[in-house]
XYZ file of C-alpha atoms in Angstrom:
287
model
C 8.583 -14.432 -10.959
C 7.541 -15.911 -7.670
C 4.150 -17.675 -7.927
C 2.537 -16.845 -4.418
C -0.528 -19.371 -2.664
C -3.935 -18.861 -3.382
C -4.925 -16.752 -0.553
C -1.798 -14.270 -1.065
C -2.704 -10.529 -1.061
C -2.232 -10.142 -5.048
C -4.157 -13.202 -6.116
C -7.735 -12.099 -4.657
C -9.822 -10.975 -7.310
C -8.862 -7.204 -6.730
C -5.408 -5.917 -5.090
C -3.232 -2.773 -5.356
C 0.266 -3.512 -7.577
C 1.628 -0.013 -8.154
C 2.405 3.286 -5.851
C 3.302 6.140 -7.963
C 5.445 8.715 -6.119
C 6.280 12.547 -7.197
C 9.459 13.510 -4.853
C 11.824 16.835 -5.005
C 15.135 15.183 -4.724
C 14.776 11.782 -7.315
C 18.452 10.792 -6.692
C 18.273 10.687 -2.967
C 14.891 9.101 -2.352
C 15.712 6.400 -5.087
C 19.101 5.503 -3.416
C 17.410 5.371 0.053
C 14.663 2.983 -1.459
C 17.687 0.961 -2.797
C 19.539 0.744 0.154
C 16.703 0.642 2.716
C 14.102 -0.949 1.588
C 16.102 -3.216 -0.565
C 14.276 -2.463 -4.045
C 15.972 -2.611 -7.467
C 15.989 0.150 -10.804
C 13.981 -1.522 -13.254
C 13.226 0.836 -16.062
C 14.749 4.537 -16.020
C 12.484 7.226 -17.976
C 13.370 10.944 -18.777
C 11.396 12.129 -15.117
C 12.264 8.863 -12.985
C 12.349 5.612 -12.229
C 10.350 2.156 -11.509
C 11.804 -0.099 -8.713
C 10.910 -3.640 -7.835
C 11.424 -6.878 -6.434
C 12.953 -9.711 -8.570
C 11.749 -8.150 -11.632
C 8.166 -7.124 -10.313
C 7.896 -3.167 -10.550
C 5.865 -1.823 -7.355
C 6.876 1.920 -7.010
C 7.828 4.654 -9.557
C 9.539 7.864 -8.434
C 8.872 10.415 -10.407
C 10.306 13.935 -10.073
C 9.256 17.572 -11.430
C 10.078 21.431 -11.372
C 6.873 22.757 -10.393
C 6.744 20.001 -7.616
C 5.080 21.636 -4.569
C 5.291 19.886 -1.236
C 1.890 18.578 0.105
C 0.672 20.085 3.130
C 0.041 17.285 5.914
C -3.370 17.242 5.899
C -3.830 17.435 2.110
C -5.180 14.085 0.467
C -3.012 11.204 -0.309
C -0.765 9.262 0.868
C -0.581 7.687 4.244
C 1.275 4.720 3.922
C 2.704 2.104 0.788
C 2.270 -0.796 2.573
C 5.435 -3.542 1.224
C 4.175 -7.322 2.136
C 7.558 -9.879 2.773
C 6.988 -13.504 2.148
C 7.243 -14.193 5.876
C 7.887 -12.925 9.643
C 11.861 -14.798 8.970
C 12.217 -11.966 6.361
C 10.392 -8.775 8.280
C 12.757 -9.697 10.969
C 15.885 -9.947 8.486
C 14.605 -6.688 7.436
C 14.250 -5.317 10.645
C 17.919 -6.215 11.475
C 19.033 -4.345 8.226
C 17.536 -1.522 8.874
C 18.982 -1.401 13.039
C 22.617 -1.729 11.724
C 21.599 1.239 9.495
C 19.808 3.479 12.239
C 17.122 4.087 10.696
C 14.588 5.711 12.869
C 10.991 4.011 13.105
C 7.427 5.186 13.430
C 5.974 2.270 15.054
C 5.571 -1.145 15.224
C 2.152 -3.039 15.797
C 0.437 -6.108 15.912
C -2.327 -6.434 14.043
C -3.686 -9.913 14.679
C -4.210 -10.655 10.873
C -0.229 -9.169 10.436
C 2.864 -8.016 12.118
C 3.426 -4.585 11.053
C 6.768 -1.713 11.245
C 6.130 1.417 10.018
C 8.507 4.203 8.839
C 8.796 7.240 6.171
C 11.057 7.685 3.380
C 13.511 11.452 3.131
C 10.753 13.438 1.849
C 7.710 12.028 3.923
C 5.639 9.485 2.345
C 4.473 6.956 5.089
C 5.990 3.318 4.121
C 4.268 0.114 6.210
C 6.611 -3.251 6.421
C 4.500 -6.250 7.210
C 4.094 -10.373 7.244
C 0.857 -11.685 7.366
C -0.504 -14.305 9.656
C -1.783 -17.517 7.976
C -5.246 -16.988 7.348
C -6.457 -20.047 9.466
C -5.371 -17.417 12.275
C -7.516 -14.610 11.219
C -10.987 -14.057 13.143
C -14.250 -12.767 11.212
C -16.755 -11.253 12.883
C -20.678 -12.089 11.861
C -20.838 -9.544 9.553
C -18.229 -10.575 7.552
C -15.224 -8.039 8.317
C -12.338 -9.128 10.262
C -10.857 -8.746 13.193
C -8.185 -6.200 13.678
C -6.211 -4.416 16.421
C -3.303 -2.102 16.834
C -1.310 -4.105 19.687
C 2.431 -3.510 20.708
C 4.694 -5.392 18.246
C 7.723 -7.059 20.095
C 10.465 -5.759 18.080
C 13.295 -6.892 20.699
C 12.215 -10.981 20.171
C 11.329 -10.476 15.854
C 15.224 -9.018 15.898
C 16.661 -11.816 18.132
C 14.882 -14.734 16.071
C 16.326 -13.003 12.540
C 19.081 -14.427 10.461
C 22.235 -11.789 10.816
C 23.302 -13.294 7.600
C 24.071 -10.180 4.909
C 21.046 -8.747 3.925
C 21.177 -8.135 -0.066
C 17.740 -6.652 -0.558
C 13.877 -7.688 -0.298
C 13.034 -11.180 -1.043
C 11.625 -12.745 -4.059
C 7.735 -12.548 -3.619
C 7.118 -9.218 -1.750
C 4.853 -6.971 -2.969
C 2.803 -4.368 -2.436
C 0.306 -5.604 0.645
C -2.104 -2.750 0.336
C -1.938 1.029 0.152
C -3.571 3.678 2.946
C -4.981 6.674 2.077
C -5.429 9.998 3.123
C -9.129 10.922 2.084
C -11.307 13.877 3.260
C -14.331 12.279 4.350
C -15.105 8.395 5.036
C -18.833 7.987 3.766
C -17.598 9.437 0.549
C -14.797 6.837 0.837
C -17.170 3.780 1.673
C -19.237 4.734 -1.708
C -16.238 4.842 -3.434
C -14.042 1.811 -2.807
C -17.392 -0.213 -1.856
C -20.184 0.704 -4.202
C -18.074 1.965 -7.139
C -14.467 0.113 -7.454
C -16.473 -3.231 -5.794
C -14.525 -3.817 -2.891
C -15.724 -5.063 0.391
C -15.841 -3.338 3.579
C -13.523 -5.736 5.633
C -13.133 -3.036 8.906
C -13.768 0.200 10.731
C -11.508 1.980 13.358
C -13.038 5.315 14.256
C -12.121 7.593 11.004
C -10.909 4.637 9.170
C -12.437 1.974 6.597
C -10.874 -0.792 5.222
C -11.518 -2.265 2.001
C -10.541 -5.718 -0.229
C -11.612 -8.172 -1.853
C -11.145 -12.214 -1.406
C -11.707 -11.982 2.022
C -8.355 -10.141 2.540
C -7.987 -8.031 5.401
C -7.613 -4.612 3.672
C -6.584 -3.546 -0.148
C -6.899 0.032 0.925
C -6.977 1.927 3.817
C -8.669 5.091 3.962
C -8.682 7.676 6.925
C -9.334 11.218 7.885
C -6.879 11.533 11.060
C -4.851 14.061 9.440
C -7.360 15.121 6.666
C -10.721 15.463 7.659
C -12.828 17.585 5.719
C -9.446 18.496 3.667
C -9.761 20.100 0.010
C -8.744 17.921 -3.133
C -5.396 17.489 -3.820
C -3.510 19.185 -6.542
C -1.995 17.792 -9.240
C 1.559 19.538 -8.765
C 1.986 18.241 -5.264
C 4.528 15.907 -3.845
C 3.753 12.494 -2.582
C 1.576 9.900 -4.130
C 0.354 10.969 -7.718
C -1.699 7.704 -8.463
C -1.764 3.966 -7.391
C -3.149 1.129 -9.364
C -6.170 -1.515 -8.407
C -5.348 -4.611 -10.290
C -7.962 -6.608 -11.363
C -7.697 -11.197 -11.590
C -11.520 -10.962 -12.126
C -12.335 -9.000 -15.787
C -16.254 -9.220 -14.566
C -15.084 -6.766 -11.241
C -13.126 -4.433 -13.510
C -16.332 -4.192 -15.896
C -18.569 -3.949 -13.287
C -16.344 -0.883 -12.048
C -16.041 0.937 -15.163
C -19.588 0.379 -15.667
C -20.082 2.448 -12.566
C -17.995 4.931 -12.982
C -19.585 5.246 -16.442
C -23.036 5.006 -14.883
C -21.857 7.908 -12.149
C -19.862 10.456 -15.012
C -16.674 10.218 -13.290
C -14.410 11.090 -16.353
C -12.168 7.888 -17.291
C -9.168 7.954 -20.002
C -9.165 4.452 -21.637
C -5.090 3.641 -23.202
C -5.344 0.002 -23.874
C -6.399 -2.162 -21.427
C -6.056 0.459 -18.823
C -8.456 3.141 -17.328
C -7.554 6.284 -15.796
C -9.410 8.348 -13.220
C -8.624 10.900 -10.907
C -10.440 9.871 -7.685
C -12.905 11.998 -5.473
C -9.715 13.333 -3.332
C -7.580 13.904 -6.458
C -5.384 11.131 -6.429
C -4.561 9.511 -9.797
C -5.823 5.660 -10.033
C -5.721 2.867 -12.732
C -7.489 0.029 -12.916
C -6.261 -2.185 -14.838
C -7.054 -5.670 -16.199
């Protein structure tokens, strides 16, 4: 397995290594994260199936009967964000998925990254990004960084790709960070701040962004589409939990000690602790 550099998303203290999708039609969403995104089948289970990277699982499909497709503005998802090793692959990417016509949702410039966005048959948001080196990144005084949502230039990232075959994501992507849907953004700042121990990094209006390291976001969490929305259900499509992966024991005690401290209900199964979070999303922490 790819060892990635020091200041990589996934080797802060904190970072997000597992989305944890419920979808109606398992055959045809797995395929299309095969064949679009690149991903391989790396354990099959009697409800669905865990897909990776060069061995590394980073999103299980899941399916059920009583499934129930999640109304827009209910809690969850907004986008699995994928993190290549570099803007040569994004672009190799990109190419891949223009020979396939696959339609986009946008493309942006984020100063800190170089972002395309898209969503999968059924829905569920999915982010493609590189990040800048971090000797490019601004912070402001208070600490967060500085981040925009600037045209990307998808014309010049296609022109300066490879058109070699594409045969899947490269060897070191992972899962960048994860954006959520939540219903109100104090009760997210107390949350992913005060509680889990991550670090307010930036604000957009209805938006927070949390890490930790110094990383420009871990999780994303906004109310465009969900303001003041009711919990989600357990039965619903889309993202049924996500884990926070902790390098740091000391921040994953320090959570459960909190959660503990605040009687949010936890189910401990070795050296992993289950919660359902205040907008009824599933979450591990694990160690």
């Amino acid at each position: 397995m790819t060892v990635h550099a020091e200041d990589h998303a996934v080797r802060m203290p904190a970072y997000i290594d597992h989305s944890h999708l419920v979808v109606r039609d398992l055959p045809m969403v797995s395929s299309w994260y095969q064949t679009i995104m690149g991903l391989t089948p790396l354990e099959k289970t009697a409800s669905g199936e865990t897909l990776g990277v060069a061995g590394r699982p980073l999103l299980t499909l899941t399916t059920q009967g009583n499934a129930a497709i999640a109304p827009q503005n209910a809690p969850g998802l907004f986008h699995t964000a994928f993190l290549v090793p570099d803007r040569t692959e994004l672009g190799r990417w990109l190419a891949h998925i223009a020979h396939n016509n696959v339609p986009l949702q946008g493309a942006s410039d984020h100063l800190v990254s170089e972002a395309i966005y898209l969503g999968d048959p059924e829905g569920n948001g999915i982010e493609v990004y590189r990040d800048r080196p971090r000797d490019e990144w601004n912070f402001i005084e208070d600490g967060m960084v500085k981040m925009a949502t600037l045209p990307l230039d998808l014309q010049a990232l296609y022109d300066e790709a490879p058109k070699d075959k594409w045969d899947g994501m490269a060897e070191g992507t992972a899962i960048g960070h994860i954006h959520l849907q939540v219903s109100d953004i104090p009760q997210a700042n107390a949350f992913f701040r005060d509680v889990l121990g991550l670090n307010l990094m930036a604000t957009y209006p209805g938006a927070s962004f949390f890490a930790s390291g110094k990383y420009h976001h871990h999780v994303g969490a906004n109310i465009w589409n969900s303001r003041g929305a009711p919990k989600r259900q357990a039965n619903m499509t889309g993202l049924s939990d996500y884990t926070v992966h902790f390098n740091d024991p000391a921040k994953l005690q320090n959570a459960v000690a909190r959660l503990d401290e605040l009687e949010i209900p936890v189910t401990r199964n070795g050296d992993t602790v289950s919660l359902i979070d205040p907008w009824g999303i599933g979450l591990k922490l694990v160690g």
